[in-house]
Coordinates of C-alpha atoms and ligand atoms in Angstrom, one line a residue:
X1 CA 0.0 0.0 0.0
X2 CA 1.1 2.9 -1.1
X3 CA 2.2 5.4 1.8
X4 CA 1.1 8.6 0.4
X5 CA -2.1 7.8 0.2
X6 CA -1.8 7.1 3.8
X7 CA -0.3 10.7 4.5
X8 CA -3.0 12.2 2.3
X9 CA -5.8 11.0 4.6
X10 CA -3.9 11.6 8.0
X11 CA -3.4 15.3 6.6
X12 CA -7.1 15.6 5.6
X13 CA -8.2 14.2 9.0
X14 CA -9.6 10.8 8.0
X15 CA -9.4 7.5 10.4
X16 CA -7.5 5.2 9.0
X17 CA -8.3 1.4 8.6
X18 CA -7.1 -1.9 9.9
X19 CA -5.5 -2.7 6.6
X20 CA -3.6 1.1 6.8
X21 CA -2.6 0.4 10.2
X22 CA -0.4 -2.9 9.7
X23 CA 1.0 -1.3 6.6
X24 CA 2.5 1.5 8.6
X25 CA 4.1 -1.5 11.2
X26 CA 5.4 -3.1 8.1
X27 CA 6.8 0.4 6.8
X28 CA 10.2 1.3 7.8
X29 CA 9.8 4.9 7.1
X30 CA 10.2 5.8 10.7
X31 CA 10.7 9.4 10.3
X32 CA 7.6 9.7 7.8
X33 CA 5.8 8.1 11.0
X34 CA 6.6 10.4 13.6
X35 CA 6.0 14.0 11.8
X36 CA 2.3 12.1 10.8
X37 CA 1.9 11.4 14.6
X38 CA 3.3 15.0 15.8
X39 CA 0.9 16.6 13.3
X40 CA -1.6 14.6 14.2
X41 CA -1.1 15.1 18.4
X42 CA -0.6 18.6 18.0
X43 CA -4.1 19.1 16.5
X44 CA -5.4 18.2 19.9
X45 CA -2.7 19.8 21.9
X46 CA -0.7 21.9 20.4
X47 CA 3.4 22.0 21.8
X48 CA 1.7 20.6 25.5
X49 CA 3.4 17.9 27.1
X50 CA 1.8 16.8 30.3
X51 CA 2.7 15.0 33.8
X52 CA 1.8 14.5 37.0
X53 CA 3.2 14.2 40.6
X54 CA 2.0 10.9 41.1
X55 CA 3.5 8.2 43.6
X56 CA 2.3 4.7 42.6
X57 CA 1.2 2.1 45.7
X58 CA 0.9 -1.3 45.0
X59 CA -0.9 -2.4 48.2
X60 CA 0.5 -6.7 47.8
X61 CA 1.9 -8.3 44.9
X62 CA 0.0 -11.6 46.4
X63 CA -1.8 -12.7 43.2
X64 CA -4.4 -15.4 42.5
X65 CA -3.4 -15.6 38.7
X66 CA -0.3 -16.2 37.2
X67 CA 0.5 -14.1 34.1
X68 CA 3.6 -15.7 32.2
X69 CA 4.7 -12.2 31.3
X70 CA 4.4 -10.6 34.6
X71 CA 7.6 -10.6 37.5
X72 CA 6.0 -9.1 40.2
X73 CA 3.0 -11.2 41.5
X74 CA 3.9 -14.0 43.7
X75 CA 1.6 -16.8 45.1
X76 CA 0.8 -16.5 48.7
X77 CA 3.8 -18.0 51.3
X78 CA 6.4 -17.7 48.5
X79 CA 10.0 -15.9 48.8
X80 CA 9.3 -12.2 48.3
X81 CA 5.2 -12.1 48.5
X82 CA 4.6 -9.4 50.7
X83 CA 0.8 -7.2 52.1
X84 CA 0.7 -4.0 53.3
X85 CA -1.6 -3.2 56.1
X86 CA -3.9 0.1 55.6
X87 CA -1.8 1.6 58.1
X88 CA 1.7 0.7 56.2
X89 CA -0.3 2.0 53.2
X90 CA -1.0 5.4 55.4
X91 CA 2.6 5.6 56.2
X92 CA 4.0 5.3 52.5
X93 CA 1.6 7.9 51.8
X94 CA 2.5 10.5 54.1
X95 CA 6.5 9.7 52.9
X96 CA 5.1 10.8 49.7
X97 CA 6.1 14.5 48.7
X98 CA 3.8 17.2 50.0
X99 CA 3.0 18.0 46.1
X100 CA 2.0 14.7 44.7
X101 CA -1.4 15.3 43.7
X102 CA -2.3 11.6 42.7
X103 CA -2.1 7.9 44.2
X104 CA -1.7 5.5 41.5
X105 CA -3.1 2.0 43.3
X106 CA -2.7 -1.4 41.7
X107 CA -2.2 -5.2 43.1
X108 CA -2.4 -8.6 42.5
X109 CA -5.7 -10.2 43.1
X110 CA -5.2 -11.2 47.0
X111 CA -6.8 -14.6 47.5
X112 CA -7.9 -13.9 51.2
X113 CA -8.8 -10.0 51.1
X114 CA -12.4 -9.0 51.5
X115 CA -13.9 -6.2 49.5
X116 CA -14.6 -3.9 52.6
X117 CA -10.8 -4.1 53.1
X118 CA -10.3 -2.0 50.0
X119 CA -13.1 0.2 50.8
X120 CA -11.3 0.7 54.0
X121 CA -7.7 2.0 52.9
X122 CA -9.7 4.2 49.9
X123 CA -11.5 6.1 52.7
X124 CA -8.4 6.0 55.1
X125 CA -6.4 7.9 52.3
X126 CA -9.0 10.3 51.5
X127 CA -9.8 11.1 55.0
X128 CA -5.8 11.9 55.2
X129 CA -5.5 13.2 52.1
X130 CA -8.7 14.7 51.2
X131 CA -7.1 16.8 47.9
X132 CA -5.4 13.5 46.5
X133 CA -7.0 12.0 43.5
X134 CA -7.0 8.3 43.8
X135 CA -6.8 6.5 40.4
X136 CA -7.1 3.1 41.6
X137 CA -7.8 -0.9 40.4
X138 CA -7.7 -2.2 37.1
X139 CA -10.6 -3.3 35.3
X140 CA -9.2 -6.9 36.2
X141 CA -8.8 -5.9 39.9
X142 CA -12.3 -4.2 39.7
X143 CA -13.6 -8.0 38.3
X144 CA -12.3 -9.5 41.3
X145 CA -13.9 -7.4 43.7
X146 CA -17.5 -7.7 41.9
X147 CA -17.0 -11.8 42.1
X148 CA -15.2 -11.7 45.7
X149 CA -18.0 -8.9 47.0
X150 CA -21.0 -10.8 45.1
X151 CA -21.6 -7.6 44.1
X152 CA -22.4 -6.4 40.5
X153 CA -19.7 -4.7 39.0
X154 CA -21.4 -1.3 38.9
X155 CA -22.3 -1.8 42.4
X156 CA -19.0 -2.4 43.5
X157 CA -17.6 0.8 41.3
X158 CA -20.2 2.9 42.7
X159 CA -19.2 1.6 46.6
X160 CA -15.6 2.2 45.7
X161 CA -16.4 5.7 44.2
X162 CA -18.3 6.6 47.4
X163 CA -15.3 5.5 49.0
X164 CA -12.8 7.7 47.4
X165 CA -12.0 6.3 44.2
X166 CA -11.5 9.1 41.5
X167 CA -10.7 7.2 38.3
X168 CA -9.1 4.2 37.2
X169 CA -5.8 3.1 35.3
X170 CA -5.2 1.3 32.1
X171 CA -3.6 -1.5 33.0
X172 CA -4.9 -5.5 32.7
X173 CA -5.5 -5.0 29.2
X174 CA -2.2 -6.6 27.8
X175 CA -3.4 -7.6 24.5
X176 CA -6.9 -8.8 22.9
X177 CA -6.4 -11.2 21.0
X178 CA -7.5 -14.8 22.7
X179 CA -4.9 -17.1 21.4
X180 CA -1.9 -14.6 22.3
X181 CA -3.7 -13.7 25.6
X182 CA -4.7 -17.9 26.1
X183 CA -0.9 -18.3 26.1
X184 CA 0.1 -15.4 28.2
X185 CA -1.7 -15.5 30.9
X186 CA -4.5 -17.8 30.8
X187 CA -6.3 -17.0 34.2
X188 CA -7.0 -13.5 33.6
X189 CA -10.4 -12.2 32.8
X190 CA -9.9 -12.2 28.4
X191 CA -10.1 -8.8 26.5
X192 CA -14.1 -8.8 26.0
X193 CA -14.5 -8.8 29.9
X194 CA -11.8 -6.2 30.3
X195 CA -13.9 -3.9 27.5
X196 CA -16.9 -4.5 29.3
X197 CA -16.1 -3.3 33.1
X198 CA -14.4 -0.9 31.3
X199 CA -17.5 0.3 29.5
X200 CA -19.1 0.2 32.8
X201 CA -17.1 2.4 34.5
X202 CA -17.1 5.3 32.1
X203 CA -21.4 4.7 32.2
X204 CA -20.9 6.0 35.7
X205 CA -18.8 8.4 35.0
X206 CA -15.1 7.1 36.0
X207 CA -12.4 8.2 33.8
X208 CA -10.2 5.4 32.7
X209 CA -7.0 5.1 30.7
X210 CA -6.1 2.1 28.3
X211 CA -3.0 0.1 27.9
X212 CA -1.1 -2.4 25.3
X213 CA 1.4 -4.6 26.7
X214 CA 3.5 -5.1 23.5
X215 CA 6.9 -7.0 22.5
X216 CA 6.1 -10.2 23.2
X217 CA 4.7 -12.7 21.1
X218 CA 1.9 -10.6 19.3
X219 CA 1.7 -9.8 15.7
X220 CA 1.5 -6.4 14.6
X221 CA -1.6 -7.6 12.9
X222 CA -3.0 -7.9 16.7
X223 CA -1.5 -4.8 17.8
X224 CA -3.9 -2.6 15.7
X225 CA -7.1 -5.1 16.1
X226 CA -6.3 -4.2 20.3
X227 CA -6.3 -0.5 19.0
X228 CA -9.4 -0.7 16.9
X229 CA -11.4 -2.4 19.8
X230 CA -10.2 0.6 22.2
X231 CA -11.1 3.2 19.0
X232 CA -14.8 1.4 18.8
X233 CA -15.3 1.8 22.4
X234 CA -14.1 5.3 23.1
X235 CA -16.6 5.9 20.0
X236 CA -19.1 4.8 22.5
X237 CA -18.3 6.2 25.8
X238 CA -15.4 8.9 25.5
X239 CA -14.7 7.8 28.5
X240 CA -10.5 6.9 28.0
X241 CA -8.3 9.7 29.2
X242 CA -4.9 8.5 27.9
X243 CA -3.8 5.2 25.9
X244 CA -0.1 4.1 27.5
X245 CA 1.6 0.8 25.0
X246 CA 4.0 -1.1 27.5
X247 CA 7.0 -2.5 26.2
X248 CA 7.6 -5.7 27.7
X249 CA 10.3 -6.0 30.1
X250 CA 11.5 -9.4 29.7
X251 CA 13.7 -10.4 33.3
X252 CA 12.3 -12.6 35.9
X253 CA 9.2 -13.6 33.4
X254 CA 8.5 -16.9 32.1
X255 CA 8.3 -15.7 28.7
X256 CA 11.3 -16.7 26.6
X257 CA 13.2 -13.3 25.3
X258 CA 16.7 -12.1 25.2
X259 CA 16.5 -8.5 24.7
X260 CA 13.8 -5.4 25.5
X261 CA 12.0 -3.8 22.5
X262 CA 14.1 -1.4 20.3
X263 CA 13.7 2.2 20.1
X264 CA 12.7 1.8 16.7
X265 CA 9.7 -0.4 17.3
X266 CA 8.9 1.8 20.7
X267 CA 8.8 4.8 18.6
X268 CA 6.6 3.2 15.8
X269 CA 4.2 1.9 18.1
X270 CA 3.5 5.2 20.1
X271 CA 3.2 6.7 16.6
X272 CA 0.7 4.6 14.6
X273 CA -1.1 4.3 18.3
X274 CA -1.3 8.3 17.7
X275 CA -2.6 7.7 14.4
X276 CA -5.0 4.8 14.6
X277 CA -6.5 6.2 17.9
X278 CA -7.8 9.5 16.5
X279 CA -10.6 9.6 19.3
X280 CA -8.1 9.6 22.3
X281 CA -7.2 12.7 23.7
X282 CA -4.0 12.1 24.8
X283 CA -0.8 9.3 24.2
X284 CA 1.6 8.9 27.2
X285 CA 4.8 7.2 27.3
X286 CA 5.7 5.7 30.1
X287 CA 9.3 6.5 30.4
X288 CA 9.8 4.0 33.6
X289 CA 9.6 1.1 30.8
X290 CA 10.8 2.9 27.9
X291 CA 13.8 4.6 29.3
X292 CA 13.7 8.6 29.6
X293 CA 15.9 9.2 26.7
X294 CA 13.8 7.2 24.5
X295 CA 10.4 8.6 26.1
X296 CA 11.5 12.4 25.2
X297 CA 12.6 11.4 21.4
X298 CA 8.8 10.3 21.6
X299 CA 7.3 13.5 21.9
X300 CA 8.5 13.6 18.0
X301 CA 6.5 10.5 17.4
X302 CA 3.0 11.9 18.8
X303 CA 3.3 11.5 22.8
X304 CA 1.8 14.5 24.5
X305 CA 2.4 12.8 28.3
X306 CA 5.2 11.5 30.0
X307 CA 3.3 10.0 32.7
X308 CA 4.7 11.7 36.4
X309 CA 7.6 11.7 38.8
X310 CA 6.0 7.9 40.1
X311 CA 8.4 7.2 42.4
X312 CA 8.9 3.8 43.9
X313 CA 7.8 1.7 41.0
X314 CA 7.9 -1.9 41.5
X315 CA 6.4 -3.9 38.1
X316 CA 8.7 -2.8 35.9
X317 CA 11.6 -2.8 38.7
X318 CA 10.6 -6.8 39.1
X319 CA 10.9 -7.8 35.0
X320 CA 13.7 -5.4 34.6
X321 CA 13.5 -2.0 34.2
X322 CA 16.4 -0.2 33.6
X323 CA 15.3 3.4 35.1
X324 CA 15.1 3.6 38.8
X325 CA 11.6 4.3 38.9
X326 CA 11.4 7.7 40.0
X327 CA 12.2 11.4 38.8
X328 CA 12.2 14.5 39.5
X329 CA 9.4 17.3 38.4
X330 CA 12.7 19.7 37.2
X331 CA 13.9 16.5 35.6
X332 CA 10.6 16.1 33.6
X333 CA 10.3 19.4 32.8
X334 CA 14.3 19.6 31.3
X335 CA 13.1 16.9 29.0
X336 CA 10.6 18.5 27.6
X337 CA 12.0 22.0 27.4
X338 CA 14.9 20.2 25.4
X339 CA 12.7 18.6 23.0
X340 CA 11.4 22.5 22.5
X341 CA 7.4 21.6 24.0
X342 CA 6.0 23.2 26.6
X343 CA 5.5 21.4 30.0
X344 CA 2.6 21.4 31.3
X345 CA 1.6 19.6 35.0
X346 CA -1.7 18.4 35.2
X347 CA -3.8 16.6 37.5
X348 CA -5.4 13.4 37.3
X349 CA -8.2 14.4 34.6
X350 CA -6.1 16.7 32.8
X351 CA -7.2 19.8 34.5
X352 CA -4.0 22.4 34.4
X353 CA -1.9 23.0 37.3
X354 CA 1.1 24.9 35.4
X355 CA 2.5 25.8 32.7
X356 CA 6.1 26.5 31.8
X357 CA 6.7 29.0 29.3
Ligands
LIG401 O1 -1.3 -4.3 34.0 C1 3.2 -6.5 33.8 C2 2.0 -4.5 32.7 C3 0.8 -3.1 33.9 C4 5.0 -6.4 32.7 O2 -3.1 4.1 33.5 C5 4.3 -5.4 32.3 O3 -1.9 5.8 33.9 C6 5.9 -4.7 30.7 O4 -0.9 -0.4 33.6 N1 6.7 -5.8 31.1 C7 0.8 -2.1 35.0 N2 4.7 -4.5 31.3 C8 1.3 -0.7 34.6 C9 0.1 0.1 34.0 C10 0.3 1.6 34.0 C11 1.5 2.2 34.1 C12 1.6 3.6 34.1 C13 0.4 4.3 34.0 C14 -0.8 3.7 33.8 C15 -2.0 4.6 33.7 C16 -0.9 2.4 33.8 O5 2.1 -3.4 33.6 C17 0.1 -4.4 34.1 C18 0.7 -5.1 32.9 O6 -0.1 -4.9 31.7 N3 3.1 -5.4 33.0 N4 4.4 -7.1 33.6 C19 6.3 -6.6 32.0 N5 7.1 -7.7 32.3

């Protein structure tokens, strides 16, 4: 397929099609790629990059499934498995800097935890810290707490937002396709579920992001079918925020692989996620899996977020990850000035807390 037919209808605006999509993986015209992406994410944002002060918790890595790609969860009693009490929660909270404005909350799916405990540490941290936004549970955490509550899961959402819960993360949603995701990780709820509580939670009104774990064993071919469900649902909803791709961090996994993803197939994927997913608002790279230096050359290839100063990051830490997990706000902001954007620090639902000039 001819590639200027492709440019032709990303400059007039038009959504492109499955079949456009995997011929831009197959192209090797990486440069081509990322001024289509940055004209396409400056449309919606102009020379804005965004982040957050965020500090991620991850409350156990005690998990009742066992995802081959995944380095952190560990089954109850082994080496390493650890749970934090909702005070130990509190106290890792109140180490957090004074300006962090969100809590970013994810675990493994606890075999013995009831539901009210998590409706416990939501309210402890918003009694503490009432002006903290609290993006919390996947869609295959919030799954778990509908089955272990017996509650439906819009009941359950609607309990946890009464308990504090402000929106929700992308993550869980690794990739669609049922033979890839069969082999990965077999126990976890399949892509159809994850749509559906998904779908759910923007119905009442929670703000969600979306994820793709990619590098694995997928085709590129099920790289942009994962997109195009995201695309058909944020047609019906408009309730994603951000879409984040994950490169896979191979250490410690039981998935067979030498070597990370390149740059070059980071960079391609953040930009034909940019301009497949022409009804998402924002693209973030997350620079704890990519690397910082390969995170700022993306805000040539569409990104418009570099996620937030996260601090204390443990999935990526436990298959890998070669940053330490945490930066700076000056450092985020030196990134972006030197890739001549603006920096912009947000809040949790995008609404504008400063702006660098
Ligand atoms: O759900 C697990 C993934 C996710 C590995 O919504 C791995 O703002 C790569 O979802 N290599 C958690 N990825 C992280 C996540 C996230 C991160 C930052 C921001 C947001 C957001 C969401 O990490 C898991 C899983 O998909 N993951 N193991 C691995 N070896």
């Amino acid at each position: 397929m001819a590639f200027e037919y492709i440019k032709e209808k990303v400059y007039s605006n038009q959504r492109l099609t499955r079949k456009e999509g995997i011929a831009l993986f197959k192209s090797n015209d990486l440069l081509t790629l990322g001024r289509m992406a940055t004209h396409a994410a400056e449309k919606k944002n102009g020379k804005r990059v965004y982040f957050v002060r965020n500090m991620h918790i991850n409350p156990t890595n005690i998990c009742v499934n066992r995802c081959k790609f995944c380095a952190f969860s560990k089954t109850k009693g082994e080496p390493g498995a650890y749970e934090m009490s909702v005070d130990d929660i509190l106290d890792k909270a109140r180490a957090a800097d004074k300006s962090v404005r969100e809590f970013h909350i994810v675990s493994g799916l606890h075999p013995d935890l009831p539901f009210t405990w998590y409706l416990d540490m939501l309210r402890a941290l918003k009694k503490e810290f009432p002006k903290i936004h609290l993006k919390a549970f996947t869609a295959v955490e919030i799954d778990y707490l509908s089955k272990i509550s017996g509650l439906s899961v819009i009941d359950a959402l609607l309990k946890l937002r009464e308990a504090g819960l402000g929106s929700m993360p992308g993550g869980g949603a690794e990739i669609f396709n049922a033979a890839v995701r069969n082999t990965l990780c077999a126990e976890k709820i399949g892509g159809n579920r994850w749509l559906e509580v998904i779908e759910v939670a923007h119905r009442v009104g929670l703000k969600t992001n979306a994820t793709m774990l990619y590098g694995h064993i997928e085709s590129y071919e099920d790289r942009i079918d994962h997109l195009l469900k995201l695309r058909d649902l944020q047609d019906k909803t408009s309730g994603f925020q951000a879409f984040i791709p994950l490169s896979f961090q191979p250490h410690n996994t039981e998935i067979k692989k030498s070597a990370y993803t390149t740059g070059f197939d980071d960079l391609k994927t953040l930009a034909i996620s940019r301009l497949m997913l022409d009804n998402f608002d924002h693209l973030k790279a997350y620079w704890v899996m990519l690397g910082e230096k390969i995170a700022q050359v993306s805000l040539n290839f569409g990104v418009d977020d570099l996620d937030g100063t996260v601090v204390d990051e443990r999935i990526a830490k436990a298959a890998g990850g070669t940053t330490d997990g945490s930066m700076t706000k000056d450092e985020i902001v030196h990134l972006i000035k030197q890739a001549d954007r603006t920096p912009v620090e947000r809040d949790t639902v995008y609404n504008i807390v400063k702006v660098w000039k």
